[in-house]
Coordinates of N, CA and C in Angstrom, one line a residue:
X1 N 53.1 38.7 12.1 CA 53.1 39.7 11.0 C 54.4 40.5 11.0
X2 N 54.9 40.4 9.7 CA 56.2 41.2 9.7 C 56.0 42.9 9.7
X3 N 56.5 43.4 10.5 CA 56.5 45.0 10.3 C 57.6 45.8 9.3
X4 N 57.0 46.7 8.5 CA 58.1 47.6 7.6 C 59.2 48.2 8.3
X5 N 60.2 48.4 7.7 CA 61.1 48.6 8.2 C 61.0 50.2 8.0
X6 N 61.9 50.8 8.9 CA 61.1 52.6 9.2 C 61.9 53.2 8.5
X7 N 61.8 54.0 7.3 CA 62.3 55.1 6.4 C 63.6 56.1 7.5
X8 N 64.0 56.4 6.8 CA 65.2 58.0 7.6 C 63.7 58.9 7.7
X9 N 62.9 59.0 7.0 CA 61.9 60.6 7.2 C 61.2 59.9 9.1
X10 N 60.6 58.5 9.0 CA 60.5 58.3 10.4 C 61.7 57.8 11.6
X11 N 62.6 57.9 11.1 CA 63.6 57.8 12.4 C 64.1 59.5 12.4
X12 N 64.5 60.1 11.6 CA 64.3 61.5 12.2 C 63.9 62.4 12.9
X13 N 62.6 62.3 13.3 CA 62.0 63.4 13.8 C 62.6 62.7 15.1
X14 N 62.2 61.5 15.4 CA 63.2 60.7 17.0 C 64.2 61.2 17.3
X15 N 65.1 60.8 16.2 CA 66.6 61.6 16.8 C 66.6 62.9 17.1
X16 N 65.6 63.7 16.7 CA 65.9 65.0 16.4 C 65.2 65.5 18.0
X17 N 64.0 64.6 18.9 CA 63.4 64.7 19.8 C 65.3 64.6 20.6
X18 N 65.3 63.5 20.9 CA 66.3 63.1 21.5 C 67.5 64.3 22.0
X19 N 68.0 64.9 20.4 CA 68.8 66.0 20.6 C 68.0 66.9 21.6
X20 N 66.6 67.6 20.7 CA 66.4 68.6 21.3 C 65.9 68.4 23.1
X21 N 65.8 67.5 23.3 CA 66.0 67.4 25.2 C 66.9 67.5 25.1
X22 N 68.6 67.5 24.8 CA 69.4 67.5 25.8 C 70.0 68.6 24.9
X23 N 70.0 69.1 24.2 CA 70.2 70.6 23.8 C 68.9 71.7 24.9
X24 N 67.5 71.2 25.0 CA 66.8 72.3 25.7 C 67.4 72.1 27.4
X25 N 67.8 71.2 27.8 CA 68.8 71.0 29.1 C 70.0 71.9 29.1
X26 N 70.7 71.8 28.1 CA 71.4 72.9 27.7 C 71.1 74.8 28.0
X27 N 70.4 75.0 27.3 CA 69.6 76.3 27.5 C 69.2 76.6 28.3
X28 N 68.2 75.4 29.0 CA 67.8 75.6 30.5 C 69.0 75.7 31.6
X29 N 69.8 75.6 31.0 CA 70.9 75.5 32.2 C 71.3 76.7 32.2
X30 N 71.6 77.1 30.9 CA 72.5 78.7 30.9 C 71.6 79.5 31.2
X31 N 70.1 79.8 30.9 CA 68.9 80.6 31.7 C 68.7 80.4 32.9
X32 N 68.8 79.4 33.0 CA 68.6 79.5 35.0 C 70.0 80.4 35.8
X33 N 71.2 79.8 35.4 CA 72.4 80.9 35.7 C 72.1 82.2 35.3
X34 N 71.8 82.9 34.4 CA 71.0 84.3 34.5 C 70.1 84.9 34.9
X35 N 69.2 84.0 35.5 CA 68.5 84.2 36.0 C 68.7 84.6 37.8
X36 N 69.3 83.1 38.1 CA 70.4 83.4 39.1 C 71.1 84.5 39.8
X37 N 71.7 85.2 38.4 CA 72.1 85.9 38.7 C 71.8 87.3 38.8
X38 N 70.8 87.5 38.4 CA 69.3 88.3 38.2 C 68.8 88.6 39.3
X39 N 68.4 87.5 40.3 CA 67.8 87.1 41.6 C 68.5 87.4 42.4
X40 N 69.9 87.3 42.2 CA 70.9 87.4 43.6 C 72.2 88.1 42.9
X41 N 72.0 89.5 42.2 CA 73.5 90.2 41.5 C 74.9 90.0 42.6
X42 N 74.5 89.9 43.8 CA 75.6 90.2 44.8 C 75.9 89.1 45.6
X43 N 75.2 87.8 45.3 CA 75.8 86.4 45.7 C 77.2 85.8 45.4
X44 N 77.8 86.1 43.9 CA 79.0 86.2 43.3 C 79.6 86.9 42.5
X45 N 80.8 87.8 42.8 CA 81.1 88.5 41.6 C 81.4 88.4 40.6
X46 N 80.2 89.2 39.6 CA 80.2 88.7 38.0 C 81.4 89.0 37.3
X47 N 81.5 87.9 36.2 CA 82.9 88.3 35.1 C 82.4 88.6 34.0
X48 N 82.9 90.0 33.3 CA 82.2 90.0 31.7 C 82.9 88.6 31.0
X49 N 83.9 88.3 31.3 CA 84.5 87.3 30.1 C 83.5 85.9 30.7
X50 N 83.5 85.9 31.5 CA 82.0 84.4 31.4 C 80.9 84.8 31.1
X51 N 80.2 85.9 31.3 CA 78.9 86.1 31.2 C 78.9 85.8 29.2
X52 N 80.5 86.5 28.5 CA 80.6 86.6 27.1 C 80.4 85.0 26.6
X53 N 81.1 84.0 27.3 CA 81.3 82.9 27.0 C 79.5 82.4 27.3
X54 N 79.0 82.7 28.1 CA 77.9 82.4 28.6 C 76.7 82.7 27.0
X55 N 77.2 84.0 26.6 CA 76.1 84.6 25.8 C 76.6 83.7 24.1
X56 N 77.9 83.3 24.4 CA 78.7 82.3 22.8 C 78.0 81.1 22.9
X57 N 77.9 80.4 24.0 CA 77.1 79.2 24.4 C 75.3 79.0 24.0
X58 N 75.0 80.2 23.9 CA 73.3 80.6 24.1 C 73.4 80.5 22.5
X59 N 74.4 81.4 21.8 CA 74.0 81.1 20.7 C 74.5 79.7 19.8
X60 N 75.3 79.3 20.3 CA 76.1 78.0 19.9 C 74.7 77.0 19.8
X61 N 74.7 76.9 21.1 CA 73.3 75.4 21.2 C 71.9 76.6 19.9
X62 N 71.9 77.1 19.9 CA 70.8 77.6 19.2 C 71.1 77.8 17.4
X63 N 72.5 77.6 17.1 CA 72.8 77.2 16.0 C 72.9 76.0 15.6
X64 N 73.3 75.0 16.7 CA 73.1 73.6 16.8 C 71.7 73.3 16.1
X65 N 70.8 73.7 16.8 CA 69.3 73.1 16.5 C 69.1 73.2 15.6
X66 N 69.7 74.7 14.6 CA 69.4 75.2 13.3 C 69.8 74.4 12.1
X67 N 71.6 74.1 12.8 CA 72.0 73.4 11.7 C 71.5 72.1 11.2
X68 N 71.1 71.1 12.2 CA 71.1 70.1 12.4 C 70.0 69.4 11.9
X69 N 69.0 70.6 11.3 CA 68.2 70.5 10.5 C 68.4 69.1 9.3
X70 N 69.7 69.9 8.7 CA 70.4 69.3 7.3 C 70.9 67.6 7.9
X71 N 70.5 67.4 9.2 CA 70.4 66.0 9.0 C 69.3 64.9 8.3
X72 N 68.6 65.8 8.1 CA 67.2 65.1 7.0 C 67.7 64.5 5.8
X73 N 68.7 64.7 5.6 CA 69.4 64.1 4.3 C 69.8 63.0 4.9
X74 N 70.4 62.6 5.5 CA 70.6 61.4 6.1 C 69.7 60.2 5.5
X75 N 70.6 59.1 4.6 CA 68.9 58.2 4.1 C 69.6 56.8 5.2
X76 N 70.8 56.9 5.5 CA 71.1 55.2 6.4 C 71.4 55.7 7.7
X77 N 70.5 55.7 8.6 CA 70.6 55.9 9.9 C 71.1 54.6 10.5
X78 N 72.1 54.8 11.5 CA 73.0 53.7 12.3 C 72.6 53.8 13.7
X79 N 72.5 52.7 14.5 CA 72.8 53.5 16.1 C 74.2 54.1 16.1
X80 N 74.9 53.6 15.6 CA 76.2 54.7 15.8 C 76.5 56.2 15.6
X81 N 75.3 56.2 14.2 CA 75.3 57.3 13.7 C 74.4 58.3 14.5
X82 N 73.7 57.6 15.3 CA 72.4 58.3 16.4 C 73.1 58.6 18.0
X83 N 74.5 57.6 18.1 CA 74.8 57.7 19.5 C 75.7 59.1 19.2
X84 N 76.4 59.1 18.1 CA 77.4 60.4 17.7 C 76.8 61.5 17.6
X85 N 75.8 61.6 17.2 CA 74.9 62.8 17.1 C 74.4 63.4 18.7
X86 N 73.7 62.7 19.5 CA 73.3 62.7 20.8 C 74.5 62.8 21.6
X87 N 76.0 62.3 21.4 CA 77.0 62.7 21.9 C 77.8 64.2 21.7
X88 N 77.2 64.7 20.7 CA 78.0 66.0 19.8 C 76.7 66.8 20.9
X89 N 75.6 66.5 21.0 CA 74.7 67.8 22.1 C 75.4 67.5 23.6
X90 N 75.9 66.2 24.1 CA 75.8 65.9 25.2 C 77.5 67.2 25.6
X91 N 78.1 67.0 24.6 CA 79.4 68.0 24.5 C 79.1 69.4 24.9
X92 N 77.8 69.9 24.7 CA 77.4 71.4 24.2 C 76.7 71.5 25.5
X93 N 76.3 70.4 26.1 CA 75.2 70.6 27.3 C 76.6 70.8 28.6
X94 N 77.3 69.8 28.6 CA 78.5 69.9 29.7 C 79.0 71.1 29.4
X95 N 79.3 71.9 28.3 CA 80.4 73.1 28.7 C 78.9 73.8 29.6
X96 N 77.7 74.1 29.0 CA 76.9 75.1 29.5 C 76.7 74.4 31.6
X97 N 77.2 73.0 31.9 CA 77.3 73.1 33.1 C 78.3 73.5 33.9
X98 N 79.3 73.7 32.7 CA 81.0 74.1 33.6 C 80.8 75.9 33.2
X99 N 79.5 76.3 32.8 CA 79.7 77.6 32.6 C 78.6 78.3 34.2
X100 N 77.9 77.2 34.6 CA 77.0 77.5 35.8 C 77.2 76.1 36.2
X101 N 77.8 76.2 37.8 CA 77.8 74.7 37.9 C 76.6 74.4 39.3
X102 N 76.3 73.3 39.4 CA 75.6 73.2 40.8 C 75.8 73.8 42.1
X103 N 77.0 74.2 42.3 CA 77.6 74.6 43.8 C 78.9 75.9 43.2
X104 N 78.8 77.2 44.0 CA 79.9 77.7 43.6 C 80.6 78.0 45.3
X105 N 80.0 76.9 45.8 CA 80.9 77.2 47.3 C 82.0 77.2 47.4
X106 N 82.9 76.5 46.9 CA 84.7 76.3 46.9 C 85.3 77.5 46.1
X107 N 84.3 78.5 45.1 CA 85.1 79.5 44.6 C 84.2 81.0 45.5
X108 N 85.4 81.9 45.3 CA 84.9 83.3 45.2 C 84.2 84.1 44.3
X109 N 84.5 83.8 43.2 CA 83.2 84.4 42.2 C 83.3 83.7 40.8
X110 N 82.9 84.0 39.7 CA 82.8 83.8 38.0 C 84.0 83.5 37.9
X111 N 84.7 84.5 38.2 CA 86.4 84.7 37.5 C 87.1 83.4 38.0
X112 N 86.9 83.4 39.4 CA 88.1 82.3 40.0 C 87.5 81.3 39.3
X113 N 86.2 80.6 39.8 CA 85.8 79.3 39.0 C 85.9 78.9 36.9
X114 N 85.7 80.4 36.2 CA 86.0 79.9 35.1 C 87.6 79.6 34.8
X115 N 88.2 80.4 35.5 CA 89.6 80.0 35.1 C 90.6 78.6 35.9
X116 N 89.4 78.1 37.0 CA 89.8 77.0 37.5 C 89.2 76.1 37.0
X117 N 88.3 76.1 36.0 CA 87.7 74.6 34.8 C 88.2 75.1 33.6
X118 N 88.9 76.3 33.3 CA 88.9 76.1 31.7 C 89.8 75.4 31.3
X119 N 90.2 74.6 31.5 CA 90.5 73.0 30.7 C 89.7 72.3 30.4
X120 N 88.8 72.1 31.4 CA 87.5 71.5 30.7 C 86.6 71.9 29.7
X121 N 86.5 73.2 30.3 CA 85.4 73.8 29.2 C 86.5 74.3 27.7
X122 N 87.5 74.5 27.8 CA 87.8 74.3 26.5 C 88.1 73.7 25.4
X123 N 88.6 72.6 26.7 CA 88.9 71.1 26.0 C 87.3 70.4 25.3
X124 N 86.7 71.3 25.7 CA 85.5 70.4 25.4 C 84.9 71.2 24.1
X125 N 85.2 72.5 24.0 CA 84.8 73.2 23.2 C 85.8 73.0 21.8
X126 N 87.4 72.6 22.0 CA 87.6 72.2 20.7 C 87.3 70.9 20.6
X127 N 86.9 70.2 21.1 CA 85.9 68.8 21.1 C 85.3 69.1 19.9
X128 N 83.8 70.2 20.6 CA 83.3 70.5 19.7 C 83.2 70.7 17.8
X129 N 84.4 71.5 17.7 CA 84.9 72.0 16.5 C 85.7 70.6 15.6
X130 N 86.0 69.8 16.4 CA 86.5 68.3 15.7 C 85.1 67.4 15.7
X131 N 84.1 67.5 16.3 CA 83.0 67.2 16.2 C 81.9 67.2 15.0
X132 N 82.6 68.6 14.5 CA 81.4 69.4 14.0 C 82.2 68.7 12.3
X133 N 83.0 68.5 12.0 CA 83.7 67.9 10.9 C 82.6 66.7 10.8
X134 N 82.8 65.7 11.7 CA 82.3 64.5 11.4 C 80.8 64.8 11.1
X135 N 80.5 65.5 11.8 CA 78.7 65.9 11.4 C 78.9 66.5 10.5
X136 N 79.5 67.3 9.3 CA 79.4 67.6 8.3 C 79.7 66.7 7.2
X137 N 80.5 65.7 7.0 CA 80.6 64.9 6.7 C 79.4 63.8 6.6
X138 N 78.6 63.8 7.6 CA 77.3 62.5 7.9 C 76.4 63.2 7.0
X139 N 76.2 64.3 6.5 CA 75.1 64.9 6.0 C 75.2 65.1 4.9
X140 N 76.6 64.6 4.1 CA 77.2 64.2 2.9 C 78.1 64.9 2.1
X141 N 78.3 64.7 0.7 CA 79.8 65.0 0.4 C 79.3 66.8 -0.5
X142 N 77.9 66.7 -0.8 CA 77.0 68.3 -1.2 C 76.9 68.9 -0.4
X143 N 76.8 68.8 0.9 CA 76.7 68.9 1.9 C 77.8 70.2 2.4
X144 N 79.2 68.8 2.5 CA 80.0 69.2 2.9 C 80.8 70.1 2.1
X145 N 80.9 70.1 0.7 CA 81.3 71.2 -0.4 C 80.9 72.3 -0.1
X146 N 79.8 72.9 0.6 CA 79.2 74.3 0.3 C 79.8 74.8 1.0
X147 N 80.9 74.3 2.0 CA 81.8 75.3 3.4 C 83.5 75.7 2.6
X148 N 83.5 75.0 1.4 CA 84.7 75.6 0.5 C 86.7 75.7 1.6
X149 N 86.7 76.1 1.5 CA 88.4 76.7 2.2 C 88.4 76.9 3.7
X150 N 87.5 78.0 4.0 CA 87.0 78.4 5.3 C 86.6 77.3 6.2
X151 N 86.3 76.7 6.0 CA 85.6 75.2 6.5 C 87.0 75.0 6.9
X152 N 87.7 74.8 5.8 CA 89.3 74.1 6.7 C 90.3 74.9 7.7
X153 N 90.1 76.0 7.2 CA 90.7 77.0 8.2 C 90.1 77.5 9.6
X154 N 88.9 77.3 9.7 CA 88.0 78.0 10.9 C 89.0 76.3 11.9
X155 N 88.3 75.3 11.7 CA 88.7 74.5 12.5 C 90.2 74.4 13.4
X156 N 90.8 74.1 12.4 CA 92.0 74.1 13.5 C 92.5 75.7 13.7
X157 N 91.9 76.9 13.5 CA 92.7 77.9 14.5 C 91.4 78.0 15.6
X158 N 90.3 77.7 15.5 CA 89.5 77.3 16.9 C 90.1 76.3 17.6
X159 N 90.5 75.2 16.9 CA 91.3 74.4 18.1 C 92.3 74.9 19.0
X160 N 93.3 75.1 17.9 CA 94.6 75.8 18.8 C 94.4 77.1 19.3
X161 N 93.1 77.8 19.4 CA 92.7 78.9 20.1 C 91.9 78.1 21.6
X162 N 91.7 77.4 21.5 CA 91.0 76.7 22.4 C 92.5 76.5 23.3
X163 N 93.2 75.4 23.0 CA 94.4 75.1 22.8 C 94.7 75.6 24.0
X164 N 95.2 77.0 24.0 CA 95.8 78.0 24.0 C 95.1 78.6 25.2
X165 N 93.9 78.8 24.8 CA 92.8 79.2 26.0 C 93.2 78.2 27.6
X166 N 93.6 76.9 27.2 CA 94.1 76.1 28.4 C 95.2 76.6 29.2
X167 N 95.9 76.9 28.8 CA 97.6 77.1 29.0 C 97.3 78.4 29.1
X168 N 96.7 79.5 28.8 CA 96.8 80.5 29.3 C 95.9 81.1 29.9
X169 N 96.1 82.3 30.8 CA 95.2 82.5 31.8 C 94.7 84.3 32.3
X170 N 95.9 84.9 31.0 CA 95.4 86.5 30.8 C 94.5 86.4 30.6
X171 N 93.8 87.3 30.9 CA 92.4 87.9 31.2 C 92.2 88.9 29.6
X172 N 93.5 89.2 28.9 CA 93.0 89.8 27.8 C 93.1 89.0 26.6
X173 N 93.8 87.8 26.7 CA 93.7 87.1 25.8 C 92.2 86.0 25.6
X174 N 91.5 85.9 26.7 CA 90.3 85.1 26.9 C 89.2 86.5 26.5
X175 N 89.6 87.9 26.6 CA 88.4 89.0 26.4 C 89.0 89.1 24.8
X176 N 89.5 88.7 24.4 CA 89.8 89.0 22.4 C 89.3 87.9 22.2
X177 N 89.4 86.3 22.9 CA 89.4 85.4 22.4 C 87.7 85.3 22.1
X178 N 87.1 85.7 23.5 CA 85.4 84.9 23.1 C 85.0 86.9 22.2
X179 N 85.4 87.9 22.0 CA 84.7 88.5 21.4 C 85.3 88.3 20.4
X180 N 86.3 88.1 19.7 CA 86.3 87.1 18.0 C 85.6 86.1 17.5
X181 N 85.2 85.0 18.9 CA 84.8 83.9 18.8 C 83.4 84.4 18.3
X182 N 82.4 85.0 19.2 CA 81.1 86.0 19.1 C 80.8 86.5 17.9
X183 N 82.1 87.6 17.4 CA 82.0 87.8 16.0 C 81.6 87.5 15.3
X184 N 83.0 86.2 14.9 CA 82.6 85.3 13.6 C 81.8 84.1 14.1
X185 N 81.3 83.7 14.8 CA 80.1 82.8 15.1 C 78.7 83.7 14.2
X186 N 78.6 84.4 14.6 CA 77.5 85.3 14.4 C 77.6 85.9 12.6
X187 N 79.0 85.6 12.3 CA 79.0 86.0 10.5 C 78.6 84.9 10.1
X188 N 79.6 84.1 10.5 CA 79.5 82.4 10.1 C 77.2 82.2 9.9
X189 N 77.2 82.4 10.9 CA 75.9 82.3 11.0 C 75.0 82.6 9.7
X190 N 75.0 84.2 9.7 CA 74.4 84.9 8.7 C 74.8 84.5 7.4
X191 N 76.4 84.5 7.1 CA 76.4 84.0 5.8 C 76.1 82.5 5.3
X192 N 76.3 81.8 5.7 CA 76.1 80.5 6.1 C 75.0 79.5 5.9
X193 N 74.4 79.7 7.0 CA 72.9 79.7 7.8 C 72.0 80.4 7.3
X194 N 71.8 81.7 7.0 CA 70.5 82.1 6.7 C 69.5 81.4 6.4
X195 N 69.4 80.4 6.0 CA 68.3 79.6 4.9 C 68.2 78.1 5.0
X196 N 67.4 77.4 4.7 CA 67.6 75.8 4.9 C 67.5 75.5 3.4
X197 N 67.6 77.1 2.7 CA 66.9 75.8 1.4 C 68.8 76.1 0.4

């Protein structure tokens, strides 16, 4: 007997499972580090500028979930189009491990270790922001209109802020960088976001 072939409204909620394990792996990762650090304040010395990146992250994966809603418009689901989506969380879950990692034996505290991965974690964070193009684009061309100018301009100065964040290692240019980042994440949000409809 031949079986129907499965609509976008039932391959959806799947993909959407899929994300949300490894986005709630995500979460769980950056809550157990607070907690962590909760449990044991004087195990390592804390850094406001990671705990900041820590608190960008918490809300990042929790905009993720929100946005990604608007994947329901999607009517031709691909494996490709499913492996890129599940690759765009798997991005979001790795910074939140280079933001608490399994071992912090080889460093002295927050400070030394974030500034001894931030190539990774930021390389991975303008990942992100080149990521986030292509998933706006999957969810279509209505879709993609509603972000106007701004849409083009956020991107590449996140990048080359990222960029930038590699190669440099002042301690005040990373405390301007994630509380602008915080900022406008959090406007972006509100104006943006408020609504699914």
């Amino acid at each position: 007997m031949d079986q129907a072939p499965l609509s976008a409204h039932d391959i959806f909620p799947h993909i959407r499972i899929v994300m949300g394990m490894v986005i709630g792996l995500g979460v769980t990762r950056l809550l157990s580090g607070v907690a962590r650090i909760i449990q044991h304040p004087r195990q390592y010395p804390l850094y406001p500028i990671h705990l900041a990146w820590v608190a960008m992250l918490l809300l990042m994966l929790v905009h993720f979930w929100w946005w990604e809603i608007d994947l329901y418009v999607v009517t031709d689901w691909t494996f490709g189009k499913y492996v890129f989506v599940v690759f765009y969380a798997i991005t979001l879950f790795l910074m939140c491990a280079l933001l608490f990692p399994d071992s912090m034996l080889d460093y002295r505290g927050y400070e030394e270790f974030f500034y001894a991965r931030r190539a990774w974690f930021f390389g991975l964070l303008a990942l992100t922001y080149l990521l986030d193009i292509v998933d706006t684009l999957l969810k279509g061309r209505d879709y993609f209109a509603r972000f106007d100018n701004e849409y083009w301009m956020r991107t590449p100065v996140m990048v080359a802020l990222c960029i930038a964040a590699i190669a440099v290692r002042d301690w005040r240019y990373h405390a301007l960088f994630v509380t602008g980042a915080l900022i406008y994440q959090i406007s972006w949000i509100f104006r943006l976001f408020d609504t699914i409809i």
